[in-house]
Amino acid sequence: MLNKIKNASLAAAMALSMTVLTAGQAQAAAPIINDLMAKGDMPSLAPMLKKVLPGVVNISVKGKKDVQGFSLPDEFRFMFPGMGDAFGPSQPRQQEFRALGSGVIIDAAQGLVVTNNHVIDSADEIKVQLSDGREFDAKLVGKDAHTDLALLKLKEFKNLTQIDLADSDSLEVGDFAVAIGNPYGLGQTVTSGIVSALGRTGLNIENIENFIQTDAAINSGNSGGALINLNGQLIGINTAIMAPSGGNIGIGFAIPANMVKTVTEQLLKFGEVKRGLLGVSGTELNADLAQSFGYNQSTGAFVNEVMKGSGADKAGIKSGDIITAVNGKKVTSFAQLRAEIATMREGSEVNITVFRDGSYKDFTVKIGKNTEESEVAATNSKSISPAFEGASFANAKDGGVEVTDVAKGSVAQRFGLRKGDVITAVNRAEIKTISDLKKNLENVKGKISAIRINRNGGTLFITIR
């Protein structure tokens, strides 16, 4: 069984458009290529690839996963009156699985390999095969489901080749990119393209998203493989494709090298990622919201609410602020802000630039501890469900998910959510935390779902699709 690279299909939410060169543009480009070929100046990737190919590995795993048994749908239960729970959900059973993926050696001296979490998730046995055919057993050092990264350590090894990490913050759209992986289990394969976009968010692939987009062909089995620059440095870990038809259409996504570096350093040290907390809830900035606050740009992160006693609160950040930069780096969306903060350690200090009352102000914020109890409306509401876009959430004290804010005119407001609502169930499945809510909505994606809400002491239901 092949472990398929994640499908980031957004066909239900957006229409894909294609751009083609005009005849004039094509004619202008052709002489440049022809001249280079005539002079023998067309570059070859071969010298660089000879150095880096040994650093990309094939990963095979096997293990057991819980699978749900047969359950009779509610609409057919009337045919079997008096049967009680005889046709209720059966107990999960374990089923063996095998999967394939890719990985990158990032430390030859320690035998460390980075890959995607979804490649090794639930694996009991992990084997790593090098490009020269050598195979080693590997153990899991740590994994982080929020960024879909995992760190492995080879049990016995020698003569390894590592790929050094580039500074992914220095990437620009148009830079060349080369993808290396193990598509469909065929073996090591190289494709090339460019960096198509940076800072992609809102794809609902992971909790924390800040992807590099590339048109280098990425297919099933490429998960965990390398995206490198022409210097042979790692710029990203391939993780997902947009595939409305199930195959590659030239839209792939990679986790930036700087995020890989931060996460793997923590996995090596702690076995997990200890995330920091800024202490704000917010939403994506739209044109109407920006205009109402006198802000003449369309990028930034709008602050709905500041958690009392948090680092942001102590520093002086307020509701209604528009966060425009973190440590001098431009913030284009709330999802990007969340990704930036999520890689910072508790106790570290960060410079936050905000737009307030017609001017920009800088604040130094001490990052707090991010616990399950303080899971924030820094949660990307759209990543939970498109129907919840514009709402902010926090784990309720007595269980459930509290709606801490709803933006006026937002999708969430149109579906009926109000500030103070507590979501307690999705289609009869009890909800205790934000993680429960996201998981249950992912299981019914594309279907009509009934959301049970406690509001002002009473219970009501709203439906979303």
GROMACS .gro file of C-alpha atoms in nm:
model
  465
    1MET     CA    1   0.000   0.000   0.000
    2LEU     CA    2   0.136   0.338  -0.097
    3ASN     CA    3   0.122   0.622   0.147
    4LYS     CA    4  -0.037   0.896  -0.061
    5ILE     CA    5   0.083   1.251  -0.032
    6LYS     CA    6  -0.188   1.459   0.123
    7ASN     CA    7  -0.454   1.594  -0.111
    8ALA     CA    8  -0.506   1.966  -0.059
    9SER     CA    9  -0.800   1.980  -0.299
   10LEU     CA   10  -0.988   2.305  -0.266
   11ALA     CA   11  -1.220   2.242  -0.559
   12ALA     CA   12  -1.526   2.298  -0.346
   13ALA     CA   13  -1.404   2.633  -0.225
   14MET     CA   14  -1.236   2.787  -0.522
   15ALA     CA   15  -1.223   2.777  -0.901
   16LEU     CA   16  -0.891   2.699  -1.060
   17SER     CA   17  -0.778   2.926  -1.339
   18MET     CA   18  -0.496   2.874  -1.587
   19THR     CA   19  -0.259   3.134  -1.729
   20VAL     CA   20  -0.092   3.077  -2.064
   21LEU     CA   21   0.176   3.266  -2.251
   22THR     CA   22   0.059   3.477  -2.539
   23ALA     CA   23   0.210   3.402  -2.878
   24GLY     CA   24   0.422   3.716  -2.850
   25GLN     CA   25   0.556   3.617  -2.509
   26ALA     CA   26   0.638   3.267  -2.629
   27GLN     CA   27   0.824   3.405  -2.932
   28ALA     CA   28   1.020   3.642  -2.708
   29ALA     CA   29   1.122   3.362  -2.471
   30ALA     CA   30   1.223   3.112  -2.740
   31PRO     CA   31   1.529   3.304  -2.876
   32ILE     CA   32   1.674   3.331  -2.525
   33ILE     CA   33   1.660   2.955  -2.477
   34ASN     CA   34   1.785   2.890  -2.830
   35ASP     CA   35   2.082   3.124  -2.779
   36LEU     CA   36   2.177   2.951  -2.455
   37MET     CA   37   2.157   2.610  -2.620
   38ALA     CA   38   2.369   2.726  -2.916
   39LYS     CA   39   2.639   2.857  -2.682
   40GLY     CA   40   2.629   2.544  -2.469
   41ASP     CA   41   2.536   2.754  -2.167
   42MET     CA   42   2.228   2.556  -2.063
   43PRO     CA   43   2.307   2.450  -1.706
   44SER     CA   44   2.295   2.088  -1.595
   45LEU     CA   45   2.174   1.988  -1.251
   46ALA     CA   46   2.378   1.668  -1.261
   47PRO     CA   47   2.689   1.790  -1.070
   48MET     CA   48   2.478   1.928  -0.786
   49LEU     CA   49   2.249   1.623  -0.777
   50LYS     CA   50   2.541   1.384  -0.747
   51LYS     CA   51   2.622   1.553  -0.417
   52VAL     CA   52   2.270   1.566  -0.271
   53LEU     CA   53   2.093   1.252  -0.397
   54PRO     CA   54   2.257   1.032  -0.131
   55GLY     CA   55   2.097   1.259   0.129
   56VAL     CA   56   1.740   1.175   0.022
   57VAL     CA   57   1.610   0.839   0.144
   58ASN     CA   58   1.317   0.604   0.087
   59ILE     CA   59   1.111   0.519   0.394
   60SER     CA   60   0.895   0.208   0.435
   61VAL     CA   61   0.678   0.148   0.739
   62LYS     CA   62   0.440  -0.110   0.870
   63GLY     CA   63   0.212  -0.108   1.169
   64LYS     CA   64  -0.147  -0.134   1.285
   65LYS     CA   65  -0.428   0.119   1.278
   66ASP     CA   66  -0.771   0.122   1.434
   67VAL     CA   67  -1.050   0.096   1.176
   68GLN     CA   68  -1.419   0.135   1.247
   69GLY     CA   69  -1.642  -0.163   1.180
   70PHE     CA   70  -1.986  -0.161   1.018
   71SER     CA   71  -2.256   0.067   1.154
   72LEU     CA   72  -2.611   0.080   1.020
   73PRO     CA   73  -2.699   0.434   0.904
   74ASP     CA   74  -2.972   0.607   1.108
   75GLU     CA   75  -3.204   0.634   0.808
   76PHE     CA   76  -3.234   0.253   0.787
   77ARG     CA   77  -3.286   0.178   1.158
   78PHE     CA   78  -3.667   0.197   1.127
   79MET     CA   79  -3.651  -0.129   0.931
   80PHE     CA   80  -3.530  -0.310   1.244
   81PRO     CA   81  -3.755  -0.197   1.531
   82GLY     CA   82  -3.670  -0.319   1.880
   83MET     CA   83  -3.315  -0.410   1.789
   84GLY     CA   84  -3.174  -0.145   2.023
   85ASP     CA   85  -2.805  -0.097   1.975
   86ALA     CA   86  -2.755  -0.418   1.780
   87PHE     CA   87  -2.669  -0.213   1.475
   88GLY     CA   88  -2.484   0.058   1.662
   89PRO     CA   89  -2.123   0.145   1.594
   90SER     CA   90  -1.905  -0.162   1.630
   91GLN     CA   91  -1.584  -0.157   1.828
   92PRO     CA   92  -1.278  -0.042   1.634
   93ARG     CA   93  -1.051  -0.322   1.520
   94GLN     CA   94  -0.684  -0.313   1.432
   95GLN     CA   95  -0.575  -0.360   1.074
   96GLU     CA   96  -0.219  -0.401   0.951
   97PHE     CA   97  -0.090  -0.148   0.701
   98ARG     CA   98   0.223  -0.076   0.498
   99ALA     CA   99   0.323   0.261   0.359
  100LEU     CA  100   0.599   0.429   0.162
  101GLY     CA  101   0.742   0.778   0.174
  102SER     CA  102   1.060   0.981   0.157
  103GLY     CA  103   1.295   1.151   0.400
  104VAL     CA  104   1.603   1.373   0.416
  105ILE     CA  105   1.925   1.317   0.613
  106ILE     CA  106   1.987   1.645   0.798
  107ASP     CA  107   2.265   1.528   1.032
  108ALA     CA  108   2.502   1.259   0.903
  109ALA     CA  109   2.702   1.241   1.227
  110GLN     CA  110   2.395   1.157   1.437
  111GLY     CA  111   2.203   0.966   1.168
  112LEU     CA  112   1.904   1.202   1.181
  113VAL     CA  113   1.635   1.192   0.913
  114VAL     CA  114   1.341   1.431   0.881
  115THR     CA  115   1.016   1.325   0.716
  116ASN     CA  116   0.642   1.394   0.737
  117ASN     CA  117   0.449   1.284   1.043
  118HIS     CA  118   0.183   1.128   0.822
  119VAL     CA  119   0.447   0.901   0.665
  120ILE     CA  120   0.535   0.730   0.995
  121ASP     CA  121   0.213   0.781   1.193
  122SER     CA  122   0.111   0.459   1.379
  123ALA     CA  123   0.418   0.275   1.248
  124ASP     CA  124   0.561  -0.012   1.453
  125GLU     CA  125   0.854  -0.066   1.221
  126ILE     CA  126   1.044   0.196   1.019
  127LYS     CA  127   1.308   0.114   0.759
  128VAL     CA  128   1.521   0.367   0.573
  129GLN     CA  129   1.682   0.281   0.240
  130LEU     CA  130   1.964   0.492   0.097
  131SER     CA  131   2.018   0.569  -0.270
  132ASP     CA  132   2.301   0.311  -0.281
  133GLY     CA  133   2.066   0.034  -0.167
  134ARG     CA  134   2.178   0.014   0.196
  135GLU     CA  135   1.891  -0.027   0.442
  136PHE     CA  136   1.879   0.066   0.811
  137ASP     CA  137   1.625   0.032   1.089
  138ALA     CA  138   1.513   0.364   1.234
  139LYS     CA  139   1.350   0.474   1.555
  140LEU     CA  140   1.121   0.770   1.611
  141VAL     CA  141   1.286   1.056   1.800
  142GLY     CA  142   0.975   1.272   1.804
  143LYS     CA  143   0.687   1.395   1.591
  144ASP     CA  144   0.471   1.703   1.560
  145ALA     CA  145   0.127   1.659   1.406
  146HIS     CA  146   0.065   2.035   1.396
  147THR     CA  147   0.338   2.090   1.136
  148ASP     CA  148   0.334   1.733   0.997
  149LEU     CA  149   0.702   1.678   1.075
  150ALA     CA  150   0.880   1.381   1.233
  151LEU     CA  151   1.243   1.315   1.324
  152LEU     CA  152   1.398   0.968   1.291
  153LYS     CA  153   1.733   0.831   1.405
  154LEU     CA  154   1.904   0.544   1.224
  155LYS     CA  155   1.994   0.266   1.467
  156GLU     CA  156   2.318   0.168   1.294
  157PHE     CA  157   2.483   0.371   1.021
  158LYS     CA  158   2.805   0.486   0.858
  159ASN     CA  159   2.915   0.696   0.561
  160LEU     CA  160   2.601   0.908   0.539
  161THR     CA  161   2.549   1.224   0.331
  162GLN     CA  162   2.348   1.510   0.476
  163ILE     CA  163   2.173   1.799   0.305
  164ASP     CA  164   2.231   2.136   0.469
  165LEU     CA  165   1.935   2.363   0.534
  166ALA     CA  166   1.900   2.693   0.351
  167ASP     CA  167   1.752   3.011   0.498
  168SER     CA  168   1.401   2.974   0.359
  169ASP     CA  169   1.317   3.333   0.458
  170SER     CA  170   1.551   3.448   0.179
  171LEU     CA  171   1.350   3.265  -0.089
  172GLU     CA  172   1.182   3.465  -0.363
  173VAL     CA  173   0.908   3.375  -0.607
  174GLY     CA  174   1.077   3.260  -0.926
  175ASP     CA  175   1.374   3.090  -0.758
  176PHE     CA  176   1.448   2.750  -0.907
  177ALA     CA  177   1.344   2.447  -0.703
  178VAL     CA  178   1.420   2.076  -0.740
  179ALA     CA  179   1.204   1.805  -0.580
  180ILE     CA  180   1.353   1.466  -0.490
  181GLY     CA  181   1.155   1.173  -0.356
  182ASN     CA  182   1.016   0.824  -0.403
  183PRO     CA  183   0.692   0.866  -0.604
  184TYR     CA  184   0.469   0.557  -0.618
  185GLY     CA  185   0.757   0.353  -0.475
  186LEU     CA  186   0.941   0.372  -0.809
  187GLY     CA  187   1.266   0.478  -0.646
  188GLN     CA  188   1.454   0.803  -0.630
  189THR     CA  189   1.312   1.056  -0.876
  190VAL     CA  190   1.406   1.417  -0.953
  191THR     CA  191   1.174   1.687  -1.090
  192SER     CA  192   1.231   2.060  -1.124
  193GLY     CA  193   1.038   2.385  -1.130
  194ILE     CA  194   1.030   2.717  -0.950
  195VAL     CA  195   0.904   2.865  -0.627
  196SER     CA  196   0.552   2.961  -0.734
  197ALA     CA  197   0.443   3.136  -0.414
  198LEU     CA  198   0.545   3.183  -0.051
  199GLY     CA  199   0.354   3.182   0.277
  200ARG     CA  200   0.059   2.978   0.154
  201THR     CA  201  -0.201   2.934   0.430
  202GLY     CA  202  -0.567   2.844   0.465
  203LEU     CA  203  -0.531   2.513   0.278
  204ASN     CA  204  -0.669   2.313   0.573
  205ILE     CA  205  -0.385   2.061   0.546
  206GLU     CA  206  -0.225   2.120   0.886
  207ASN     CA  207  -0.297   2.320   1.200
  208ILE     CA  208   0.007   2.536   1.131
  209GLU     CA  209   0.057   2.636   0.769
  210ASN     CA  210   0.317   2.856   0.601
  211PHE     CA  211   0.390   2.660   0.284
  212ILE     CA  212   0.622   2.710  -0.010
  213GLN     CA  213   0.426   2.650  -0.330
  214THR     CA  214   0.611   2.495  -0.625
  215ASP     CA  215   0.530   2.362  -0.971
  216ALA     CA  216   0.801   2.095  -0.947
  217ALA     CA  217   0.610   1.768  -0.989
  218ILE     CA  218   0.526   1.609  -0.653
  219ASN     CA  219   0.333   1.282  -0.641
  220SER     CA  220   0.223   1.009  -0.402
  221GLY     CA  221   0.530   0.878  -0.219
  222ASN     CA  222   0.708   1.214  -0.233
  223SER     CA  223   0.586   1.297   0.119
  224GLY     CA  224   0.886   1.383   0.333
  225GLY     CA  225   1.114   1.430   0.034
  226ALA     CA  226   1.343   1.723  -0.036
  227LEU     CA  227   1.280   2.052  -0.211
  228ILE     CA  228   1.624   2.199  -0.278
  229ASN     CA  229   1.777   2.505  -0.441
  230LEU     CA  230   2.043   2.506  -0.711
  231ASN     CA  231   2.312   2.520  -0.442
  232GLY     CA  232   2.202   2.180  -0.318
  233GLN     CA  233   2.055   2.317   0.005
  234LEU     CA  234   1.724   2.209   0.155
  235ILE     CA  235   1.459   2.479   0.120
  236GLY     CA  236   1.161   2.265   0.219
  237ILE     CA  237   1.010   1.925   0.295
  238ASN     CA  238   0.749   1.819   0.039
  239THR     CA  239   0.417   1.747   0.208
  240ALA     CA  240   0.108   1.801  -0.008
  241ILE     CA  241  -0.036   1.859  -0.352
  242MET     CA  242  -0.352   2.017  -0.484
  243ALA     CA  243  -0.508   1.740  -0.688
  244PRO     CA  244  -0.875   1.779  -0.785
  245SER     CA  245  -0.833   1.492  -1.032
  246GLY     CA  246  -0.614   1.282  -0.804
  247GLY     CA  247  -0.287   1.350  -0.987
  248ASN     CA  248  -0.021   1.618  -1.008
  249ILE     CA  249  -0.132   1.945  -1.170
  250GLY     CA  250   0.178   2.147  -1.088
  251ILE     CA  251   0.066   2.279  -0.750
  252GLY     CA  252   0.267   2.130  -0.466
  253PHE     CA  253   0.345   2.247  -0.114
  254ALA     CA  254   0.653   2.216   0.105
  255ILE     CA  255   0.723   2.301   0.469
  256PRO     CA  256   0.989   2.577   0.479
  257ALA     CA  257   1.340   2.484   0.593
  258ASN     CA  258   1.338   2.739   0.875
  259MET     CA  259   1.029   2.576   1.025
  260VAL     CA  260   1.192   2.234   0.976
  261LYS     CA  261   1.501   2.356   1.163
  262THR     CA  262   1.306   2.496   1.457
  263VAL     CA  263   1.080   2.192   1.494
  264THR     CA  264   1.352   1.928   1.457
  265GLU     CA  265   1.575   2.105   1.710
  266GLN     CA  266   1.296   2.079   1.967
  267LEU     CA  267   1.212   1.720   1.872
  268LEU     CA  268   1.575   1.623   1.923
  269LYS     CA  269   1.597   1.802   2.258
  270PHE     CA  270   1.253   1.730   2.408
  271GLY     CA  271   1.090   1.463   2.189
  272GLU     CA  272   0.809   1.710   2.127
  273VAL     CA  273   0.754   2.074   2.033
  274LYS     CA  274   0.700   2.315   2.320
  275ARG     CA  275   0.510   2.599   2.161
  276GLY     CA  276   0.484   2.954   2.275
  277LEU     CA  277   0.169   3.161   2.314
  278LEU     CA  278   0.126   3.523   2.210
  279GLY     CA  279  -0.213   3.554   2.376
  280VAL     CA  280  -0.436   3.700   2.106
  281SER     CA  281  -0.735   3.574   1.917
  282GLY     CA  282  -0.805   3.710   1.575
  283THR     CA  283  -0.925   3.674   1.223
  284GLU     CA  284  -0.814   3.736   0.868
  285LEU     CA  285  -0.822   4.098   0.761
  286ASN     CA  286  -1.069   4.191   0.487
  287ALA     CA  287  -1.112   4.516   0.297
  288ASP     CA  288  -1.417   4.631   0.495
  289LEU     CA  289  -1.252   4.562   0.829
  290ALA     CA  290  -0.934   4.740   0.723
  291GLN     CA  291  -1.126   5.044   0.598
  292SER     CA  292  -1.330   5.072   0.916
  293PHE     CA  293  -1.006   5.101   1.116
  294GLY     CA  294  -0.848   5.350   0.875
  295TYR     CA  295  -0.598   5.098   0.741
  296ASN     CA  296  -0.536   5.130   0.367
  297GLN     CA  297  -0.378   4.788   0.311
  298SER     CA  298  -0.530   4.442   0.280
  299THR     CA  299  -0.264   4.238   0.459
  300GLY     CA  300  -0.216   4.186   0.830
  301ALA     CA  301  -0.368   4.001   1.124
  302PHE     CA  302  -0.669   4.154   1.297
  303VAL     CA  303  -0.681   4.116   1.676
  304ASN     CA  304  -1.029   4.031   1.804
  305GLU     CA  305  -0.940   3.970   2.166
  306VAL     CA  306  -0.638   3.971   2.397
  307MET     CA  307  -0.613   3.705   2.667
  308LYS     CA  308  -0.601   3.861   3.012
  309GLY     CA  309  -0.260   3.823   3.175
  310SER     CA  310  -0.093   3.702   2.855
  311GLY     CA  311   0.231   3.840   2.715
  312ALA     CA  312   0.037   4.041   2.458
  313ASP     CA  313  -0.185   4.188   2.731
  314LYS     CA  314   0.111   4.287   2.949
  315ALA     CA  315   0.291   4.444   2.652
  316GLY     CA  316  -0.009   4.663   2.565
  317ILE     CA  317  -0.158   4.502   2.255
  318LYS     CA  318  -0.532   4.571   2.232
  319SER     CA  319  -0.843   4.444   2.060
  320GLY     CA  320  -0.877   4.618   1.723
  321ASP     CA  321  -0.502   4.630   1.661
  322ILE     CA  322  -0.379   4.511   1.322
  323ILE     CA  323  -0.053   4.317   1.353
  324THR     CA  324   0.164   4.400   1.054
  325ALA     CA  325   0.506   4.252   1.140
  326VAL     CA  326   0.683   4.004   1.368
  327ASN     CA  327   1.051   4.080   1.433
  328GLY     CA  328   1.045   4.303   1.126
  329LYS     CA  329   0.901   4.032   0.902
  330LYS     CA  330   0.580   4.134   0.725
  331VAL     CA  331   0.264   3.959   0.843
  332THR     CA  332   0.019   3.896   0.560
  333SER     CA  333  -0.248   3.694   0.744
  334PHE     CA  334  -0.354   3.568   1.084
  335ALA     CA  335  -0.262   3.215   0.977
  336GLN     CA  336   0.092   3.330   0.903
  337LEU     CA  337   0.112   3.505   1.241
  338ARG     CA  338   0.007   3.183   1.409
  339ALA     CA  339   0.275   2.989   1.221
  340GLU     CA  340   0.543   3.240   1.320
  341ILE     CA  341   0.451   3.236   1.689
  342ALA     CA  342   0.404   2.858   1.701
  343THR     CA  343   0.775   2.800   1.640
  344MET     CA  344   0.883   3.030   1.923
  345ARG     CA  345   0.979   2.903   2.267
  346GLU     CA  346   0.818   2.999   2.595
  347GLY     CA  347   1.009   3.285   2.756
  348SER     CA  348   1.150   3.425   2.433
  349GLU     CA  349   1.082   3.787   2.338
  350VAL     CA  350   0.937   3.902   2.008
  351ASN     CA  351   0.888   4.246   1.855
  352ILE     CA  352   0.531   4.297   1.734
  353THR     CA  353   0.440   4.588   1.506
  354VAL     CA  354   0.075   4.694   1.505
  355PHE     CA  355  -0.135   4.955   1.327
  356ARG     CA  356  -0.351   5.152   1.572
  357ASP     CA  357  -0.529   5.486   1.541
  358GLY     CA  358  -0.356   5.583   1.219
  359SER     CA  359   0.002   5.500   1.316
  360TYR     CA  360   0.236   5.207   1.368
  361LYS     CA  361   0.349   5.105   1.715
  362ASP     CA  362   0.608   4.850   1.829
  363PHE     CA  363   0.568   4.623   2.132
  364THR     CA  364   0.808   4.375   2.289
  365VAL     CA  365   0.610   4.069   2.393
  366LYS     CA  366   0.730   3.786   2.615
  367ILE     CA  367   0.602   3.457   2.474
  368GLY     CA  368   0.400   3.253   2.723
  369LYS     CA  369   0.340   2.881   2.762
  370ASN     CA  370   0.097   2.725   2.519
  371THR     CA  371  -0.105   2.454   2.692
  372GLU     CA  372  -0.408   2.253   2.584
  373GLU     CA  373  -0.614   2.460   2.826
  374SER     CA  374  -0.502   2.784   2.660
  375GLU     CA  375  -0.554   2.666   2.305
  376VAL     CA  376  -0.630   2.996   2.145
  377ALA     CA  377  -0.853   3.162   1.907
  378ALA     CA  378  -0.516   3.198   1.743
  379THR     CA  379  -0.667   2.882   1.604
  380ASN     CA  380  -0.732   2.942   1.237
  381SER     CA  381  -1.113   2.918   1.239
  382LYS     CA  382  -1.116   2.844   0.865
  383SER     CA  383  -0.890   2.544   0.926
  384ILE     CA  384  -1.158   2.398   1.157
  385SER     CA  385  -1.432   2.451   0.898
  386PRO     CA  386  -1.489   2.704   0.618
  387ALA     CA  387  -1.830   2.762   0.780
  388PHE     CA  388  -1.656   2.895   1.092
  389GLU     CA  389  -1.445   3.156   0.914
  390GLY     CA  390  -1.449   3.477   1.114
  391ALA     CA  391  -1.505   3.311   1.453
  392SER     CA  392  -1.258   3.272   1.738
  393PHE     CA  393  -1.249   2.975   1.972
  394ALA     CA  394  -1.108   2.858   2.305
  395ASN     CA  395  -1.150   2.540   2.506
  396ALA     CA  396  -1.440   2.589   2.748
  397LYS     CA  397  -1.363   2.546   3.118
  398ASP     CA  398  -1.623   2.270   3.168
  399GLY     CA  399  -1.570   2.098   2.833
  400GLY     CA  400  -1.671   2.194   2.482
  401VAL     CA  401  -1.549   2.473   2.257
  402GLU     CA  402  -1.641   2.831   2.340
  403VAL     CA  403  -1.697   3.087   2.066
  404THR     CA  404  -1.500   3.384   2.199
  405ASP     CA  405  -1.578   3.620   1.913
  406VAL     CA  406  -1.761   3.635   1.580
  407ALA     CA  407  -1.668   3.898   1.322
  408LYS     CA  408  -1.957   4.106   1.193
  409GLY     CA  409  -2.069   3.992   0.847
  410SER     CA  410  -1.848   3.683   0.861
  411VAL     CA  411  -1.933   3.337   0.729
  412ALA     CA  412  -1.960   3.211   1.088
  413GLN     CA  413  -2.218   3.477   1.172
  414ARG     CA  414  -2.424   3.386   0.866
  415PHE     CA  415  -2.429   3.022   0.978
  416GLY     CA  416  -2.565   3.131   1.316
  417LEU     CA  417  -2.270   3.132   1.556
  418ARG     CA  418  -2.271   3.391   1.834
  419LYS     CA  419  -2.013   3.506   2.086
  420GLY     CA  420  -2.054   3.302   2.404
  421ASP     CA  421  -2.187   2.990   2.232
  422VAL     CA  422  -2.035   2.662   2.350
  423ILE     CA  423  -2.016   2.384   2.090
  424THR     CA  424  -2.074   2.050   2.264
  425ALA     CA  425  -2.140   1.799   1.984
  426VAL     CA  426  -2.113   1.736   1.611
  427ASN     CA  427  -2.366   1.483   1.479
  428ARG     CA  428  -2.401   1.331   1.829
  429ALA     CA  429  -2.025   1.301   1.875
  430GLU     CA  430  -1.933   1.474   2.200
  431ILE     CA  431  -1.688   1.764   2.171
  432LYS     CA  432  -1.451   1.839   2.460
  433THR     CA  433  -1.173   2.041   2.292
  434ILE     CA  434  -1.088   2.232   1.976
  435SER     CA  435  -0.895   1.927   1.859
  436ASP     CA  436  -1.212   1.714   1.895
  437LEU     CA  437  -1.410   1.969   1.695
  438LYS     CA  438  -1.161   1.979   1.410
  439LYS     CA  439  -1.125   1.599   1.398
  440ASN     CA  440  -1.501   1.535   1.387
  441LEU     CA  441  -1.563   1.798   1.119
  442GLU     CA  442  -1.283   1.653   0.905
  443ASN     CA  443  -1.461   1.315   0.920
  444VAL     CA  444  -1.780   1.463   0.771
  445LYS     CA  445  -1.619   1.709   0.528
  446GLY     CA  446  -1.856   1.798   0.243
  447LYS     CA  447  -2.168   1.673   0.425
  448ILE     CA  448  -2.435   1.856   0.622
  449SER     CA  449  -2.348   1.847   0.992
  450ALA     CA  450  -2.562   1.925   1.296
  451ILE     CA  451  -2.378   2.134   1.556
  452ARG     CA  452  -2.515   2.121   1.913
  453ILE     CA  453  -2.470   2.447   2.099
  454ASN     CA  454  -2.528   2.563   2.455
  455ARG     CA  455  -2.648   2.924   2.448
  456ASN     CA  456  -2.764   3.124   2.750
  457GLY     CA  457  -2.841   2.807   2.945
  458GLY     CA  458  -3.037   2.642   2.663
  459THR     CA  459  -2.953   2.394   2.388
  460LEU     CA  460  -3.000   2.447   2.016
  461PHE     CA  461  -2.868   2.310   1.688
  462ILE     CA  462  -2.733   2.480   1.378
  463THR     CA  463  -2.639   2.307   1.055
  464ILE     CA  464  -2.331   2.366   0.844
  465ARG     CA  465  -2.200   2.210   0.527
   0.00000   0.00000   0.00000
